[in-house]
Amino acid sequence: MRQSKLFMPTLKETPADAVAKSHQIMLRGGYIRQVTAGVYSYLPLAFRVLKKAENIIEEEMANIGVNEMQMPHLLPATLWEESGRLQKYGAEMFRLTDRHDRESLLGPTHEETFTEIIGKNMKSYKQMPIALYQIQTKFRDENRPRFGLLRGREFVMLDGYSFAATREQLDEQFDDQYKAYKKIFKRCGVTVRPVIADSGTMGGKNSTEFQAPAAIGEDVIATNESGTYSANLEMACSIDTFKPEKEEAKPLNKVSTPNVHTIEELADFLKVPTTKIVKSVLYIVDEKDPVLVLIRGDKEVNEVKLTHVLDCDSLRVAEDAELAKIAGVGKGGLGPVNASFAKEIIADETVKDLTNFIVGAETDAQYENTNLGRDFEVTTFADIRTANEGEPDPIDHEPLKFTTSIEVGHIFKLGTYYTETMGAKFLDQNGKTQPVIMGSYGIGVSRMLSAIVEQHQTENGVAWPKEVAPFAIHIVQMKMNDDAQTELATKLENDYQKYDVLYDDRKERAGVKFAEADLVGAPIRITVGKKASEGIVEVKRAGDDQSQDMTLDELQKFVETELG
Ligand code: ATP
Ligand code: MG
């Protein structure tokens, strides 16, 4: 491709509202433009990367025998009523009404669509296992679209679904996908860590996210040094190293604690460590049930873990007015003694071995010397706490390290939630009707573009990994009116035809050409300049500071080693 023909509208200034480095680079380099919040146009450079990433995905999916197909974007609401997700999915869903007043939606994900087609067409165990996928634009009315392609309202996703007759088949399908995903990310040049993840509201266990560590990441992953434990902080477990002293139970005693608002203030006021205090939080579960949650004063509640323990669709901390109405107390006064207002009391394991601890009694008052069993009962003990950095991991007891990270993929064993609710059944070997067993697999393809740029940014642009680079070789001719340079540059353009070559044939200043070459980020840059008449070019890898003079033979070898 000739650069004089390339549509690459670069920007000199970094747009002020672009926070993420990848967003800045992609705007400056003319890769993308925003059309409206969270909705982008992919200009030629980004489109090339996108297509290359999609090709890699297609190859790797073909390798494990997964069918590519295409489902519609526009879906009838009735399909989502069947699965029960029309209400559950909430405000992220783009809904619309057609001229006949029929409700529709723009697909945010396609479990329902795929389950329906399988349910209607697969009747026997003999037709399974089978797996399908599509690469398609998804629509989600995200609360905070941001960081360019990282969190869009319209984005490109690979979504795959597997259908099996037995658990063993599902395990195999999951394994195949896991391995294929690792290959896809490797070929796309994204460094990822598979981590234990939450499977959200869709049910299902064995959930793995592929996380790309990056400064701008919205997720936090907890990992140990040897790599034997990695989890999204939402699911991360740690060992509690605090060993409480066993004391004789003392009599319950109410103390006045006026103007004390936080756990730290309470610890100061009563001159005790925060580990002597048990925090009480009132949650409203599924918008109806008040559940009292207890946790040691130095720990925080992890709401994802709590959601799993309660097996609920939603939960939220009660507002002050609700707290007053339900429990008859102000914040800080809430506690488990005489808590008949609570449907259940869930306590973190850190509460189990405490004796003579402090809990809320009423507004501006606390109980000292509270004891489990004597003063109140707990319905369920569970790990519902947020892990802290430095705590021992649950496998090898090494200190946990936290890293911000971008979720680029997510695979999980979905089970039979959709197939049961939507009636996708088959006849097993014994002629018995069974629900099909599903797996669900996704890659944020457009998000991955940003993740690649985040991980491969350079001082003035990006150094694209070779398999996804918009161009593999960038020939930059210094002087367009120099015949020797033109002759050599054109020869190279021809010689390297089998690679994606961009030839900067524009009458621009060298400074402009180099600055833009940094934004194109081709793995190999060949500058054709003063020594062209001697058959010598300057060669530089994207991201390297120094270039090297090379003869055409040396260049040939270099290109072969670098690009294969
Ligand atoms: P997140 O927690 O980031 O919102 P999610 O759990 O909603 O992600 P999934 O429903 O599992 O995401 O979607 C599959 C993949 O699609 C994710 O792993 C992610 O890479 C990508 N993805 C999800 N939401 C967006 C978005 N708003 N913009 C771009 N990519 C997205
Ligand atoms: Mg989401």
Coordinates of C-alpha atoms and ligand atoms in Angstrom, one line a residue:
M1 CA 0.0 0.0 0.0
R2 CA 1.2 3.5 -0.8
Q3 CA 0.9 5.9 2.1
S4 CA -0.2 8.7 -0.2
K5 CA -3.4 6.6 -0.6
L6 CA -3.8 5.6 3.0
F7 CA -6.6 7.2 5.0
M8 CA -4.7 7.8 8.3
P9 CA -5.9 11.1 9.8
T10 CA -3.3 11.7 12.5
L11 CA -3.6 14.2 15.3
K12 CA -0.7 16.3 16.5
E13 CA -2.1 16.9 20.0
T14 CA -3.2 14.2 22.4
P15 CA -7.0 14.6 22.9
A16 CA -7.6 15.9 26.4
D17 CA -10.4 13.5 27.2
A18 CA -8.5 10.3 26.3
V19 CA -7.1 8.9 29.5
A20 CA -5.9 5.5 28.5
K21 CA -2.6 5.4 26.6
S22 CA -4.0 3.0 24.0
H23 CA -6.9 5.4 23.4
Q24 CA -4.5 8.3 22.9
I25 CA -2.3 6.4 20.5
M26 CA -5.3 5.1 18.5
L27 CA -6.8 8.5 18.2
R28 CA -3.5 10.2 17.4
G29 CA -2.6 7.5 14.8
G30 CA -5.9 7.8 13.0
Y31 CA -6.9 4.2 14.0
I32 CA -10.3 5.0 15.4
R33 CA -12.8 7.9 15.8
Q34 CA -15.6 8.2 18.2
V35 CA -19.1 8.5 16.7
T36 CA -20.9 8.8 20.0
A37 CA -20.2 7.7 23.5
G38 CA -18.6 4.2 23.4
V39 CA -19.2 3.8 19.7
Y40 CA -16.3 4.0 17.3
S41 CA -15.4 3.9 13.7
Y42 CA -12.5 1.6 12.8
L43 CA -10.5 3.4 10.3
P44 CA -8.2 1.5 7.9
L45 CA -5.3 0.9 10.4
A46 CA -7.5 -0.4 13.2
F47 CA -9.6 -2.4 10.7
R48 CA -6.5 -4.2 9.5
V49 CA -5.6 -5.2 13.0
L50 CA -9.1 -6.3 13.7
K51 CA -9.3 -8.4 10.6
K52 CA -5.9 -10.0 11.4
A53 CA -7.0 -10.8 15.0
E54 CA -10.2 -12.3 13.6
N55 CA -8.3 -14.4 11.1
I56 CA -6.1 -15.8 13.9
I57 CA -9.3 -16.6 15.9
E58 CA -10.8 -18.3 12.9
E59 CA -7.7 -20.5 12.3
E60 CA -7.5 -21.6 15.9
M61 CA -11.2 -22.3 16.2
A62 CA -11.1 -24.3 13.0
N63 CA -8.2 -26.3 14.5
I64 CA -10.4 -27.5 17.4
G65 CA -13.4 -28.1 15.1
V66 CA -15.6 -25.3 16.2
N67 CA -18.1 -24.0 13.6
E68 CA -18.2 -20.4 12.7
M69 CA -21.6 -18.9 12.0
Q70 CA -23.5 -15.7 12.3
M71 CA -26.6 -14.9 14.4
P72 CA -28.7 -11.7 14.0
H73 CA -28.0 -8.6 16.0
L74 CA -31.7 -7.8 16.3
L75 CA -33.4 -10.2 18.6
P76 CA -37.0 -10.6 19.8
A77 CA -37.6 -9.9 23.4
T78 CA -39.7 -13.1 23.7
L79 CA -36.5 -15.1 23.4
W80 CA -35.1 -13.4 26.4
E81 CA -38.4 -13.8 28.3
E82 CA -38.0 -17.6 27.9
S83 CA -34.7 -17.6 29.6
G84 CA -35.8 -15.1 32.3
R85 CA -33.1 -12.6 31.4
L86 CA -35.3 -9.9 29.9
Q87 CA -35.8 -8.4 33.3
K88 CA -32.5 -9.7 35.0
Y89 CA -30.2 -8.2 32.4
G90 CA -31.2 -4.7 33.4
A91 CA -30.2 -1.3 32.0
E92 CA -27.3 -2.5 29.9
M93 CA -29.7 -3.9 27.3
F94 CA -30.5 -1.7 24.3
R95 CA -34.3 -2.2 23.8
L96 CA -36.4 -1.1 20.9
T97 CA -40.0 -1.4 19.7
D98 CA -40.9 -2.0 16.1
R99 CA -43.8 -0.6 14.1
H100 CA -46.1 -3.3 15.3
D101 CA -45.3 -2.5 18.9
R102 CA -43.2 -5.7 19.3
E103 CA -40.4 -5.4 21.7
S104 CA -36.9 -6.2 20.4
L105 CA -33.4 -5.8 21.6
L106 CA -29.9 -5.5 20.2
G107 CA -27.9 -8.6 21.3
P108 CA -25.5 -8.0 24.2
T109 CA -24.6 -11.8 24.1
H110 CA -26.2 -14.8 22.5
E111 CA -26.8 -17.7 24.9
E112 CA -30.5 -17.6 24.2
T113 CA -30.2 -17.5 20.4
F114 CA -27.7 -20.4 20.3
T115 CA -29.6 -22.5 22.8
E116 CA -32.8 -22.1 20.8
I117 CA -31.3 -23.3 17.6
I118 CA -29.7 -26.3 19.3
G119 CA -32.9 -27.1 21.1
K120 CA -34.9 -27.1 17.9
N121 CA -32.4 -29.1 15.8
M122 CA -30.4 -31.5 18.0
K123 CA -32.4 -34.4 19.4
S124 CA -30.0 -37.1 20.0
Y125 CA -26.8 -37.7 21.9
K126 CA -25.3 -38.9 18.6
Q127 CA -25.3 -35.3 17.4
M128 CA -23.1 -34.2 20.2
P129 CA -20.6 -32.8 21.3
I130 CA -20.8 -29.8 19.0
A131 CA -19.5 -26.3 19.3
L132 CA -20.4 -23.0 17.5
Y133 CA -19.1 -19.5 17.5
Q134 CA -19.5 -16.1 15.8
I135 CA -17.5 -12.9 15.7
Q136 CA -20.0 -10.2 15.9
T137 CA -20.8 -6.7 17.0
K138 CA -22.4 -6.6 20.5
F139 CA -24.4 -3.9 22.1
R140 CA -24.4 -3.0 25.7
D141 CA -25.5 0.3 27.2
E142 CA -22.6 0.4 29.6
N143 CA -23.0 2.8 32.5
R144 CA -19.5 4.2 31.9
P145 CA -18.2 3.6 28.4
R146 CA -14.6 4.7 28.4
F147 CA -11.0 4.2 27.5
G148 CA -11.7 3.9 23.8
L149 CA -12.2 0.4 22.7
L150 CA -11.7 -1.0 26.2
R151 CA -15.3 -0.4 27.3
G152 CA -17.6 0.4 24.4
R153 CA -21.3 0.4 24.0
E154 CA -20.9 -1.3 20.6
F155 CA -18.0 -3.7 20.4
V156 CA -16.7 -6.7 18.6
M157 CA -16.9 -10.0 20.4
L158 CA -16.1 -13.6 19.7
D159 CA -18.9 -15.6 21.4
G160 CA -18.8 -19.3 21.4
Y161 CA -21.1 -22.0 22.8
S162 CA -20.5 -25.7 23.3
F163 CA -23.2 -28.3 23.6
A164 CA -22.5 -31.7 25.1
A165 CA -24.4 -34.8 26.1
T166 CA -22.1 -35.6 29.1
R167 CA -20.0 -33.8 31.6
E168 CA -16.9 -35.5 30.2
Q169 CA -17.6 -34.1 26.8
L170 CA -18.0 -30.6 28.2
D171 CA -14.7 -31.0 30.1
E172 CA -13.0 -31.9 26.8
Q173 CA -14.6 -29.0 24.9
F174 CA -13.6 -26.6 27.7
D175 CA -10.0 -27.9 27.6
D176 CA -9.8 -27.5 23.8
Q177 CA -11.1 -23.9 24.1
Y178 CA -8.7 -23.1 26.9
K179 CA -5.8 -24.2 24.8
A180 CA -7.0 -22.5 21.7
Y181 CA -7.5 -19.2 23.6
K182 CA -4.0 -19.4 24.9
K183 CA -2.7 -19.8 21.3
I184 CA -4.9 -16.9 20.1
F185 CA -3.6 -14.5 22.7
K186 CA 0.0 -15.6 22.1
R187 CA -0.3 -15.1 18.4
C188 CA -2.0 -11.7 18.9
G189 CA 0.9 -10.7 21.1
V190 CA -1.1 -10.3 24.3
T191 CA 0.4 -11.5 27.5
V192 CA -2.4 -13.1 29.5
R193 CA -2.9 -14.8 32.8
P194 CA -5.7 -17.3 33.1
V195 CA -7.4 -16.6 36.4
I196 CA -10.2 -18.0 38.5
A197 CA -13.3 -15.8 37.8
D198 CA -16.8 -15.2 38.7
S199 CA -19.4 -16.5 36.3
G200 CA -21.9 -13.7 37.0
T201 CA -25.6 -14.2 37.0
M202 CA -25.6 -17.0 34.4
G203 CA -25.0 -19.7 36.8
G204 CA -22.3 -22.3 36.1
K205 CA -18.9 -23.1 37.7
N206 CA -15.4 -23.5 36.5
S207 CA -15.0 -20.0 35.2
T208 CA -11.7 -18.8 33.8
E209 CA -10.9 -15.3 32.7
F210 CA -7.9 -14.4 30.5
Q211 CA -6.5 -11.3 32.0
A212 CA -4.0 -9.0 30.3
P213 CA -2.0 -7.1 32.9
A214 CA -2.0 -3.4 32.1
A215 CA -1.8 -0.1 34.0
I216 CA -5.2 1.0 32.8
G217 CA -7.0 -2.3 33.5
E218 CA -10.3 -2.1 35.3
D219 CA -9.9 -5.4 37.0
V220 CA -7.5 -6.5 39.7
I221 CA -5.9 -9.9 39.7
A222 CA -4.3 -11.6 42.7
T223 CA -1.4 -13.9 41.9
N224 CA 1.4 -15.7 43.7
E225 CA 5.0 -15.7 42.8
S226 CA 5.2 -19.3 41.4
G227 CA 2.1 -18.8 39.3
T228 CA 0.2 -21.7 41.0
Y229 CA -2.6 -19.3 42.1
S230 CA -4.2 -16.6 40.1
A231 CA -7.7 -15.2 40.7
N232 CA -9.7 -12.2 39.9
L233 CA -9.8 -10.2 43.1
E234 CA -13.6 -10.7 42.9
M235 CA -13.0 -14.3 43.7
A236 CA -9.6 -14.3 45.3
C237 CA -9.1 -16.3 48.5
S238 CA -6.4 -15.8 51.1
I239 CA -5.4 -17.3 54.4
D240 CA -6.2 -15.2 57.4
T241 CA -3.1 -15.1 59.5
F242 CA -4.6 -13.3 62.5
K243 CA -4.9 -15.6 65.5
P244 CA -7.3 -14.3 68.1
E245 CA -6.6 -14.9 71.8
K246 CA -9.1 -17.2 73.4
E247 CA -10.7 -15.5 76.4
E248 CA -13.2 -16.5 79.1
A249 CA -16.6 -15.1 78.1
K250 CA -17.3 -11.9 79.9
P251 CA -20.7 -10.4 80.5
L252 CA -22.3 -8.4 77.7
N253 CA -22.0 -4.7 78.3
K254 CA -23.5 -1.8 76.5
V255 CA -21.3 1.3 76.1
S256 CA -22.2 4.7 74.7
T257 CA -20.2 5.7 71.6
P258 CA -21.4 9.2 70.5
N259 CA -20.1 10.8 67.3
V260 CA -18.2 7.7 66.3
H261 CA -18.7 6.8 62.6
T262 CA -16.0 4.5 61.3
I263 CA -14.4 1.3 62.5
E264 CA -11.1 3.2 63.0
E265 CA -12.8 5.9 65.1
L266 CA -14.5 3.2 67.2
A267 CA -11.2 1.4 67.7
D268 CA -9.6 4.6 68.8
F269 CA -12.5 5.5 71.0
L270 CA -12.6 2.2 72.8
K271 CA -8.8 1.7 72.7
V272 CA -9.0 -1.7 71.0
P273 CA -7.5 -3.1 67.8
T274 CA -9.9 -3.2 64.8
T275 CA -9.7 -7.0 65.1
K276 CA -11.7 -6.8 68.3
I277 CA -14.6 -5.3 66.4
V278 CA -17.2 -7.1 64.3
K279 CA -18.7 -5.0 61.5
S280 CA -22.3 -5.4 60.7
V281 CA -23.7 -4.6 57.3
L282 CA -27.4 -4.9 56.2
Y283 CA -27.9 -6.1 52.7
I284 CA -31.1 -6.1 50.7
V285 CA -31.1 -9.3 48.7
D286 CA -33.1 -9.7 45.5
E287 CA -34.7 -6.4 46.4
K288 CA -36.7 -8.0 49.2
D289 CA -34.8 -9.9 52.0
P290 CA -32.8 -8.1 54.6
V291 CA -29.7 -10.1 55.4
L292 CA -27.2 -9.2 58.1
V293 CA -23.6 -9.7 57.2
L294 CA -20.8 -9.8 59.8
I295 CA -17.1 -9.5 59.2
R296 CA -14.1 -8.7 61.4
G297 CA -13.3 -5.0 61.7
D298 CA -10.0 -5.1 59.7
K299 CA -11.6 -6.9 56.7
E300 CA -14.0 -5.8 53.9
V301 CA -17.0 -7.7 52.4
N302 CA -16.6 -9.1 48.9
E303 CA -20.0 -8.8 47.3
V304 CA -19.3 -11.3 44.5
K305 CA -18.5 -14.0 47.1
L306 CA -21.5 -13.0 49.1
T307 CA -23.7 -13.3 46.0
H308 CA -22.5 -16.8 45.5
V309 CA -23.1 -17.8 49.2
L310 CA -26.6 -16.4 49.1
D311 CA -27.2 -17.7 45.6
C312 CA -29.1 -14.6 44.7
D313 CA -29.5 -12.4 41.6
S314 CA -28.8 -9.1 43.2
L315 CA -27.8 -7.5 46.5
R316 CA -27.0 -4.0 47.8
V317 CA -26.2 -2.3 51.0
A318 CA -29.4 -1.0 52.6
E319 CA -29.7 2.8 52.5
D320 CA -29.8 4.8 55.8
A321 CA -33.6 5.2 55.6
E322 CA -34.1 1.5 55.0
L323 CA -31.8 0.7 57.9
A324 CA -33.8 2.9 60.2
K325 CA -37.0 1.3 59.1
I326 CA -35.9 -2.3 59.1
A327 CA -33.5 -2.4 62.0
G328 CA -34.6 0.7 63.9
V329 CA -31.0 2.0 64.1
G330 CA -28.6 4.5 62.5
K331 CA -25.4 3.3 60.8
G332 CA -22.9 2.0 63.3
G333 CA -25.6 1.0 65.6
L334 CA -26.5 -2.1 63.6
G335 CA -25.6 -5.4 65.2
P336 CA -26.5 -9.1 65.4
V337 CA -27.8 -9.2 69.0
N338 CA -31.7 -9.4 68.8
A339 CA -31.5 -9.1 65.1
S340 CA -34.8 -10.7 64.4
F341 CA -35.3 -8.3 61.5
A342 CA -32.7 -10.2 59.5
K343 CA -33.8 -13.1 57.3
E344 CA -30.4 -14.7 57.8
I345 CA -27.1 -13.8 59.4
I346 CA -24.1 -14.6 57.3
A347 CA -20.6 -14.2 58.9
D348 CA -17.2 -14.3 57.4
E349 CA -14.9 -17.0 58.7
T350 CA -12.8 -14.3 60.4
V351 CA -15.6 -13.9 63.0
K352 CA -15.7 -17.6 64.0
D353 CA -12.9 -17.8 66.6
L354 CA -13.4 -14.3 68.2
T355 CA -14.4 -14.0 71.8
N356 CA -15.5 -10.9 73.8
F357 CA -15.8 -8.8 70.7
I358 CA -17.6 -5.5 70.0
V359 CA -20.7 -5.1 67.8
G360 CA -23.3 -2.4 67.2
A361 CA -26.1 -2.3 69.8
E362 CA -28.2 0.8 68.9
T363 CA -27.7 4.3 67.5
D364 CA -24.5 5.7 69.2
A365 CA -24.0 2.6 71.4
Q366 CA -22.0 -0.7 71.1
Y367 CA -22.0 -4.0 73.0
E368 CA -18.6 -5.1 74.4
N369 CA -17.9 -8.7 75.2
T370 CA -20.2 -10.1 72.7
N371 CA -19.9 -13.9 72.1
L372 CA -21.2 -16.2 69.4
G373 CA -23.8 -18.8 70.5
R374 CA -24.5 -17.0 73.8
D375 CA -25.6 -13.6 72.4
F376 CA -26.6 -14.5 68.8
E377 CA -26.5 -17.3 66.3
V378 CA -25.0 -17.2 62.8
T379 CA -26.9 -18.9 59.9
T380 CA -23.9 -19.5 57.7
F381 CA -20.1 -19.0 58.0
A382 CA -18.3 -18.6 54.7
D383 CA -15.4 -16.8 53.1
I384 CA -17.0 -13.5 52.1
R385 CA -14.0 -11.3 52.5
T386 CA -11.9 -9.4 50.1
A387 CA -8.4 -10.7 50.0
N388 CA -5.6 -8.2 50.8
E389 CA -2.3 -7.9 49.0
G390 CA 0.5 -9.7 50.9
E391 CA -1.7 -12.3 52.5
P392 CA -0.8 -15.9 51.9
D393 CA -2.5 -17.5 48.9
P394 CA -4.6 -20.6 49.6
I395 CA -2.4 -23.0 47.5
D396 CA 1.3 -22.5 48.3
H397 CA 0.9 -19.9 51.0
E398 CA 3.0 -17.3 49.1
P399 CA 2.2 -13.6 49.5
L400 CA -0.5 -12.4 47.1
K401 CA 0.5 -9.7 44.6
F402 CA -2.1 -7.5 43.0
T403 CA -2.0 -6.3 39.4
T404 CA -4.4 -4.2 37.4
S405 CA -5.6 -6.0 34.4
I406 CA -7.8 -6.1 31.3
E407 CA -10.3 -9.0 30.9
V408 CA -9.8 -10.0 27.3
G409 CA -11.5 -13.4 27.4
H410 CA -13.8 -15.5 29.6
I411 CA -14.6 -19.2 29.3
F412 CA -16.9 -21.1 31.6
K413 CA -18.8 -24.3 32.1
L414 CA -22.3 -23.0 31.9
G415 CA -24.1 -26.2 32.7
T416 CA -27.8 -26.6 32.0
Y417 CA -29.4 -23.3 33.1
Y418 CA -30.4 -22.2 29.6
T419 CA -31.1 -25.6 28.2
E420 CA -33.4 -26.4 31.1
T421 CA -35.2 -23.1 31.1
M422 CA -35.6 -23.0 27.3
G423 CA -36.2 -26.7 26.9
A424 CA -33.2 -27.7 24.8
K425 CA -33.3 -31.5 25.5
F426 CA -32.0 -34.6 23.8
L427 CA -32.4 -38.3 24.1
D428 CA -29.4 -40.0 25.8
Q429 CA -28.1 -43.5 25.1
N430 CA -30.8 -45.0 27.2
G431 CA -33.6 -43.1 25.5
K432 CA -34.0 -40.8 28.4
T433 CA -34.6 -37.0 27.9
Q434 CA -31.8 -34.8 29.3
P435 CA -31.0 -31.1 29.1
V436 CA -28.0 -30.3 26.8
I437 CA -24.9 -29.3 28.8
M438 CA -23.4 -26.0 27.7
G439 CA -20.1 -24.1 27.8
S440 CA -19.7 -20.5 27.0
Y441 CA -16.6 -18.8 25.6
G442 CA -15.9 -15.2 24.8
I443 CA -13.1 -12.9 23.6
G444 CA -13.4 -9.1 23.5
V445 CA -11.9 -8.7 20.1
S446 CA -12.1 -4.9 19.8
R447 CA -11.1 -4.6 23.5
M448 CA -8.1 -6.8 22.7
L449 CA -6.8 -4.2 20.2
S450 CA -6.6 -1.7 23.1
A451 CA -5.0 -4.3 25.3
I452 CA -2.3 -5.0 22.7
V453 CA -1.5 -1.3 22.4
E454 CA -1.4 -1.0 26.2
Q455 CA 1.1 -3.8 26.4
H456 CA 3.1 -2.7 23.3
Q457 CA 3.1 1.1 23.6
T458 CA 6.4 2.9 22.9
E459 CA 7.5 6.4 23.7
N460 CA 5.8 7.8 20.6
G461 CA 3.5 5.2 19.4
V462 CA 3.2 1.4 19.3
A463 CA 5.3 -1.6 18.3
W464 CA 2.7 -4.0 17.0
P465 CA 3.3 -7.8 17.3
K466 CA 4.0 -9.2 13.9
E467 CA 0.9 -11.3 13.3
V468 CA -1.6 -8.4 14.0
A469 CA 0.4 -5.4 12.8
P470 CA -1.5 -3.3 10.3
F471 CA 1.6 -3.4 8.1
A472 CA 4.6 -5.8 8.6
I473 CA 7.1 -3.6 6.8
H474 CA 7.1 0.1 6.5
I475 CA 9.4 1.6 3.8
V476 CA 10.1 5.2 4.4
Q477 CA 11.6 7.1 1.5
M478 CA 13.4 10.3 2.7
K479 CA 13.4 12.4 -0.5
M480 CA 10.8 11.8 -3.2
N481 CA 12.7 13.7 -5.8
D482 CA 15.7 11.4 -5.5
D483 CA 15.7 8.8 -8.3
A484 CA 18.0 6.4 -6.6
Q485 CA 15.8 6.4 -3.5
T486 CA 12.6 6.0 -5.6
E487 CA 14.2 3.1 -7.5
L488 CA 15.3 1.3 -4.4
A489 CA 12.2 1.9 -2.4
T490 CA 10.0 0.6 -5.3
K491 CA 12.3 -2.5 -5.7
L492 CA 11.9 -3.3 -2.0
E493 CA 8.1 -2.8 -2.2
N494 CA 8.1 -5.4 -4.9
D495 CA 10.6 -7.8 -3.3
Y496 CA 8.5 -7.9 -0.1
Q497 CA 5.1 -8.2 -1.7
K498 CA 4.3 -11.3 0.3
Y499 CA 4.3 -9.3 3.4
D500 CA 2.0 -6.4 4.1
V501 CA 4.1 -3.4 3.0
L502 CA 3.4 0.2 3.5
Y503 CA 5.5 2.5 1.4
D504 CA 5.7 6.1 2.5
D505 CA 5.8 7.9 -0.9
R506 CA 4.6 11.2 0.4
K507 CA 6.4 14.5 -0.1
E508 CA 6.6 15.2 3.6
R509 CA 9.4 16.3 5.9
A510 CA 11.5 13.5 7.5
G511 CA 10.2 14.5 11.0
V512 CA 6.6 14.0 10.0
K513 CA 7.3 10.7 8.3
F514 CA 9.1 9.3 11.3
A515 CA 6.6 10.5 13.8
E516 CA 3.8 8.9 11.8
A517 CA 5.9 5.7 11.3
D518 CA 6.0 5.5 15.1
L519 CA 2.2 5.5 15.1
V520 CA 1.9 2.9 12.4
G521 CA 4.2 0.7 14.5
A522 CA 5.2 -1.8 11.7
P523 CA 7.6 -4.4 13.2
I524 CA 10.2 -3.5 10.6
R525 CA 10.9 0.0 9.3
I526 CA 13.2 0.4 6.3
T527 CA 14.4 3.9 5.7
V528 CA 15.6 4.6 2.2
G529 CA 17.8 7.7 2.4
K530 CA 21.2 9.0 1.5
K531 CA 22.9 5.7 0.9
A532 CA 20.3 4.4 -1.5
S533 CA 22.7 4.7 -4.4
E534 CA 25.1 2.3 -2.6
G535 CA 22.3 -0.2 -2.0
I536 CA 22.3 0.5 1.7
V537 CA 19.2 1.1 3.9
E538 CA 18.6 1.9 7.5
V539 CA 16.6 -0.8 9.3
K540 CA 14.8 -0.5 12.7
R541 CA 12.6 -2.7 14.7
A542 CA 9.5 -0.9 16.0
G543 CA 10.3 0.1 19.5
D544 CA 14.1 0.0 19.1
D545 CA 15.9 3.2 19.6
Q546 CA 18.7 2.5 17.2
S547 CA 18.6 1.7 13.5
Q548 CA 21.2 -0.3 11.6
D549 CA 22.7 0.2 8.1
M550 CA 22.1 -3.0 6.0
T551 CA 22.9 -4.2 2.6
L552 CA 20.0 -5.7 0.7
D553 CA 21.3 -9.2 1.5
E554 CA 21.5 -8.4 5.1
L555 CA 18.0 -6.9 5.0
Q556 CA 16.7 -10.1 3.3
K557 CA 18.0 -12.3 6.2
F558 CA 16.8 -9.8 8.8
V559 CA 13.2 -9.8 7.4
E560 CA 13.2 -13.6 7.2
T561 CA 14.3 -14.0 10.8
E562 CA 11.9 -11.3 12.1
L563 CA 8.8 -12.1 10.1
G564 CA 9.4 -15.7 9.2
Ligands
ATP1 P1 -16.7 -6.7 32.1 O1 -16.6 -7.3 33.4 O2 -15.4 -6.1 31.6 O3 -17.9 -5.8 31.9 P2 -18.2 -8.9 31.1 O4 -18.0 -9.9 32.2 O5 -19.4 -8.1 31.0 O6 -16.9 -7.9 31.1 P3 -18.6 -11.0 29.1 O7 -20.0 -10.9 29.1 O8 -17.9 -12.2 29.7 O9 -17.9 -9.7 29.7 O10 -18.1 -10.8 27.6 C1 -17.0 -11.5 27.0 C2 -15.8 -10.5 26.6 O11 -16.3 -9.4 25.9 C3 -15.2 -10.0 27.9 O12 -14.2 -10.9 28.3 C4 -14.5 -8.7 27.4 O13 -13.3 -9.0 26.8 C5 -15.5 -8.3 26.3 N1 -16.3 -7.1 26.7 C6 -17.3 -7.1 27.6 N2 -17.9 -5.9 27.7 C7 -17.2 -5.1 26.8 C8 -17.3 -3.7 26.5 N3 -18.3 -3.0 27.0 N4 -16.5 -3.3 25.5 C9 -15.6 -4.0 24.9 N5 -15.4 -5.3 25.3 C10 -16.2 -5.9 26.2
MG2 MG -19.9 -6.2 31.7

